[in-house]
PDB file of C-alpha atoms in Angstrom:
ATOM      1  CA  GLN L1446     106.346  90.368  82.954  1.00 84.00           C
ATOM      2  CA  VAL L1447     104.219  92.249  85.240  1.00 88.00           C
ATOM      3  CA  GLN L1448     100.564  93.180  84.308  1.00 92.00           C
ATOM      4  CA  LEU L1449      97.716  95.359  86.034  1.00 96.00           C
ATOM      5  CA  VAL L1450      94.772  94.331  84.454  1.00 96.00           C
ATOM      6  CA  GLU L1451      91.416  96.613  85.158  1.00 96.00           C
ATOM      7  CA  SER L1452      87.925  95.436  84.633  1.00 96.00           C
ATOM      8  CA  GLY L1453      84.284  96.942  85.332  1.00 97.00           C
ATOM      9  CA  GLY L1454      84.137 100.031  83.460  1.00 96.00           C
ATOM     10  CA  GLY L1455      81.129 101.014  81.308  1.00 97.00           C
ATOM     11  CA  LEU L1456      77.892 103.384  81.177  1.00 98.00           C
ATOM     12  CA  VAL L1457      75.908 104.206  83.812  1.00 98.00           C
ATOM     13  CA  GLN L1458      73.628 106.727  84.537  1.00 98.00           C
ATOM     14  CA  PRO L1459      73.907 109.628  86.928  1.00 98.00           C
ATOM     15  CA  GLY L1460      73.598 108.409  90.635  1.00 98.00           C
ATOM     16  CA  GLY L1461      74.328 104.932  89.861  1.00 98.00           C
ATOM     17  CA  SER L1462      76.987 102.644  90.825  1.00 98.00           C
ATOM     18  CA  LEU L1463      80.005 100.633  89.506  1.00 98.00           C
ATOM     19  CA  ARG L1464      82.451  98.568  90.674  1.00 98.00           C
ATOM     20  CA  LEU L1465      86.223  98.355  89.082  1.00 98.00           C
ATOM     21  CA  SER L1466      88.616  95.696  89.639  1.00 98.00           C
ATOM     22  CA  CYS L1467      92.288  95.588  89.121  1.00 97.00           C
ATOM     23  CA  ALA L1468      94.292  92.302  89.369  1.00 96.00           C
ATOM     24  CA  ALA L1469      98.427  92.104  89.362  1.00 95.00           C
ATOM     25  CA  SER L1470     100.171  89.215  87.979  1.00 92.00           C
ATOM     26  CA  GLY L1471     103.517  88.407  86.799  1.00 91.00           C
ATOM     27  CA  SER L1472     107.067  87.803  88.301  1.00 88.00           C
ATOM     28  CA  PHE L1473     107.153  89.993  91.548  1.00 87.00           C
ATOM     29  CA  ILE L1474     107.263  89.134  95.133  1.00 86.00           C
ATOM     30  CA  ILE L1475     106.049  92.403  96.897  1.00 90.00           C
ATOM     31  CA  ILE L1476     103.215  94.802  96.204  1.00 90.00           C
ATOM     32  CA  GLY L1477     103.351  98.229  97.690  1.00 95.00           C
ATOM     33  CA  ALA L1478     100.805 100.870  97.460  1.00 96.00           C
ATOM     34  CA  MET L1479      98.018 100.398  94.756  1.00 97.00           C
ATOM     35  CA  ASN L1480      96.091 103.203  93.412  1.00 98.00           C
ATOM     36  CA  TRP L1481      93.265 104.507  91.010  1.00 98.00           C
ATOM     37  CA  TYR L1482      93.877 107.242  88.855  1.00 98.00           C
ATOM     38  CA  ARG L1483      91.590 108.998  86.263  1.00 98.00           C
ATOM     39  CA  GLN L1484      91.948 111.100  83.350  1.00 98.00           C
ATOM     40  CA  ALA L1485      89.095 112.784  81.456  1.00 97.00           C
ATOM     41  CA  PRO L1486      89.700 114.364  77.965  1.00 93.00           C
ATOM     42  CA  GLY L1487      91.489 117.674  77.985  1.00 94.00           C
ATOM     43  CA  LYS L1488      92.386 117.019  81.619  1.00 96.00           C
ATOM     44  CA  GLU L1489      95.332 115.762  83.573  1.00 97.00           C
ATOM     45  CA  ARG L1490      95.649 112.307  85.118  1.00 97.00           C
ATOM     46  CA  GLU L1491      94.521 112.694  88.763  1.00 98.00           C
ATOM     47  CA  LEU L1492      94.619 110.381  91.878  1.00 98.00           C
ATOM     48  CA  VAL L1493      91.292 108.907  92.468  1.00 98.00           C
ATOM     49  CA  ALA L1494      91.997 106.744  95.498  1.00 98.00           C
ATOM     50  CA  GLY L1495      94.871 104.824  97.091  1.00 98.00           C
ATOM     51  CA  VAL L1496      95.611 101.982  99.385  1.00 97.00           C
ATOM     52  CA  THR L1497      99.135 101.365 101.217  1.00 95.00           C
ATOM     53  CA  SER L1498     100.483  97.942 101.872  1.00 93.00           C
ATOM     54  CA  GLY L1499      99.314  98.265 105.405  1.00 93.00           C
ATOM     55  CA  GLY L1500      95.827  99.051 104.134  1.00 93.00           C
ATOM     56  CA  SER L1501      95.705 103.013 105.058  1.00 97.00           C
ATOM     57  CA  THR L1502      93.580 104.496 102.377  1.00 97.00           C
ATOM     58  CA  ASP L1503      93.544 107.919 100.774  1.00 97.00           C
ATOM     59  CA  TYR L1504      90.998 109.532  98.450  1.00 98.00           C
ATOM     60  CA  GLY L1505      90.682 112.482  96.088  1.00 97.00           C
ATOM     61  CA  ASP L1506      88.650 115.360  97.486  1.00 97.00           C
ATOM     62  CA  SER L1507      85.861 115.038  94.379  1.00 97.00           C
ATOM     63  CA  VAL L1508      85.141 111.440  95.456  1.00 98.00           C
ATOM     64  CA  LYS L1509      85.219 111.496  99.256  1.00 98.00           C
ATOM     65  CA  GLY L1510      82.149 109.878 100.730  1.00 97.00           C
ATOM     66  CA  ARG L1511      81.216 108.229  97.515  1.00 98.00           C
ATOM     67  CA  PHE L1512      84.150 106.126  96.208  1.00 98.00           C
ATOM     68  CA  THR L1513      85.424 103.354  98.441  1.00 98.00           C
ATOM     69  CA  ILE L1514      88.811 101.334  97.384  1.00 98.00           C
ATOM     70  CA  SER L1515      89.662  97.832  99.057  1.00 97.00           C
ATOM     71  CA  ARG L1516      92.338  95.292  98.718  1.00 96.00           C
ATOM     72  CA  ASP L1517      92.610  91.595  98.575  1.00 94.00           C
ATOM     73  CA  TYR L1518      95.868  90.643  99.403  1.00 89.00           C
ATOM     74  CA  THR L1519      95.651  86.757  98.725  1.00 90.00           C
ATOM     75  CA  LYS L1520      94.139  87.662  95.062  1.00 90.00           C
ATOM     76  CA  LYS L1521      96.633  90.354  94.466  1.00 92.00           C
ATOM     77  CA  GLU L1522      93.559  92.661  93.607  1.00 95.00           C
ATOM     78  CA  ILE L1523      92.160  96.088  94.227  1.00 96.00           C
ATOM     79  CA  TYR L1524      88.843  97.202  93.981  1.00 98.00           C
ATOM     80  CA  LEU L1525      86.985 100.630  93.264  1.00 98.00           C
ATOM     81  CA  GLN L1526      83.277 100.915  94.697  1.00 98.00           C
ATOM     82  CA  MET L1527      81.730 103.940  93.098  1.00 98.00           C
ATOM     83  CA  ASN L1528      78.437 105.181  94.188  1.00 98.00           C
ATOM     84  CA  ASN L1529      76.397 108.383  93.424  1.00 98.00           C
ATOM     85  CA  LEU L1530      78.220 108.721  90.124  1.00 98.00           C
ATOM     86  CA  LYS L1531      78.002 112.227  88.381  1.00 98.00           C
ATOM     87  CA  PRO L1532      78.906 113.152  84.800  1.00 97.00           C
ATOM     88  CA  GLU L1533      81.960 114.550  85.939  1.00 97.00           C
ATOM     89  CA  ASP L1534      83.489 111.144  87.046  1.00 98.00           C
ATOM     90  CA  THR L1535      83.503 110.240  83.335  1.00 98.00           C
ATOM     91  CA  ALA L1536      87.069 109.309  82.642  1.00 98.00           C
ATOM     92  CA  VAL L1537      89.484 106.381  82.014  1.00 98.00           C
ATOM     93  CA  TYR L1538      90.263 105.006  85.057  1.00 98.00           C
ATOM     94  CA  PHE L1539      94.049 103.499  85.205  1.00 98.00           C
ATOM     95  CA  CYS L1540      95.150 101.124  87.924  1.00 98.00           C
ATOM     96  CA  ASN L1541      98.650 101.912  89.220  1.00 97.00           C
ATOM     97  CA  ALA L1542     100.975  99.788  91.590  1.00 96.00           C
ATOM     98  CA  ASP L1543     104.311  99.808  93.109  1.00 96.00           C
ATOM     99  CA  LEU L1544     105.742  96.079  92.656  1.00 94.00           C
ATOM    100  CA  MET L1545     109.225  94.767  93.508  1.00 92.00           C
ATOM    101  CA  ASN L1546     110.678  92.407  91.283  1.00 89.00           C
ATOM    102  CA  LEU L1547     113.982  90.275  92.347  1.00 87.00           C
ATOM    103  CA  ASP L1548     115.781  91.687  89.628  1.00 88.00           C
ATOM    104  CA  LEU L1549     114.562  94.832  88.720  1.00 88.00           C
ATOM    105  CA  GLY L1550     113.762  96.183  92.472  1.00 92.00           C
ATOM    106  CA  TRP L1551     110.788  98.430  93.140  1.00 93.00           C
ATOM    107  CA  ARG L1552     108.929  99.809  89.798  1.00 94.00           C
ATOM    108  CA  ASN L1553     105.779 101.441  89.492  1.00 96.00           C
ATOM    109  CA  TYR L1554     103.295 100.084  86.833  1.00 96.00           C
ATOM    110  CA  TRP L1555     100.230 101.363  84.951  1.00 97.00           C
ATOM    111  CA  GLY L1556      97.320  99.190  83.701  1.00 97.00           C
ATOM    112  CA  GLN L1557      95.727  99.965  80.213  1.00 97.00           C
ATOM    113  CA  GLY L1558      92.538 101.464  81.722  1.00 97.00           C
ATOM    114  CA  THR L1559      88.970 101.089  81.514  1.00 98.00           C
ATOM    115  CA  GLN L1560      86.545 103.553  80.595  1.00 98.00           C
ATOM    116  CA  VAL L1561      83.709 104.959  82.835  1.00 98.00           C
ATOM    117  CA  THR L1562      81.080 107.031  81.058  1.00 98.00           C
ATOM    118  CA  VAL L1563      78.174 108.433  83.287  1.00 98.00           C
ATOM    119  CA  SER L1564      75.554 109.891  81.225  1.00 97.00           C
ATOM    120  CA  SER L1565      71.698 110.211  81.113  1.00 96.00           C
TER     121      SER L1565
END
């Protein structure tokens, strides 16, 4: 079984910071791209940030300059440092990853999500 487990969400005031973590575990041999998505109530899920297996990063327009994605290849984890948070960043944040299993090949997996609420 493959698991992506997010942590680090919570309530923060506007202008504050949070750091999300996502750990991958289970029976896979290669990790490809890893991403953070978010979904606010009544809105579609959107890409927040992504990092390829080679370390290239990409960000959604609304978070550029405020959020930073990073990756620890040894720990099989990714992180999302979120600074200068705004109320519109309020959403459930999901970890997403392409993982290769010997039996199943490449598959795309999702975590359960962690709530981020930005409010005064």
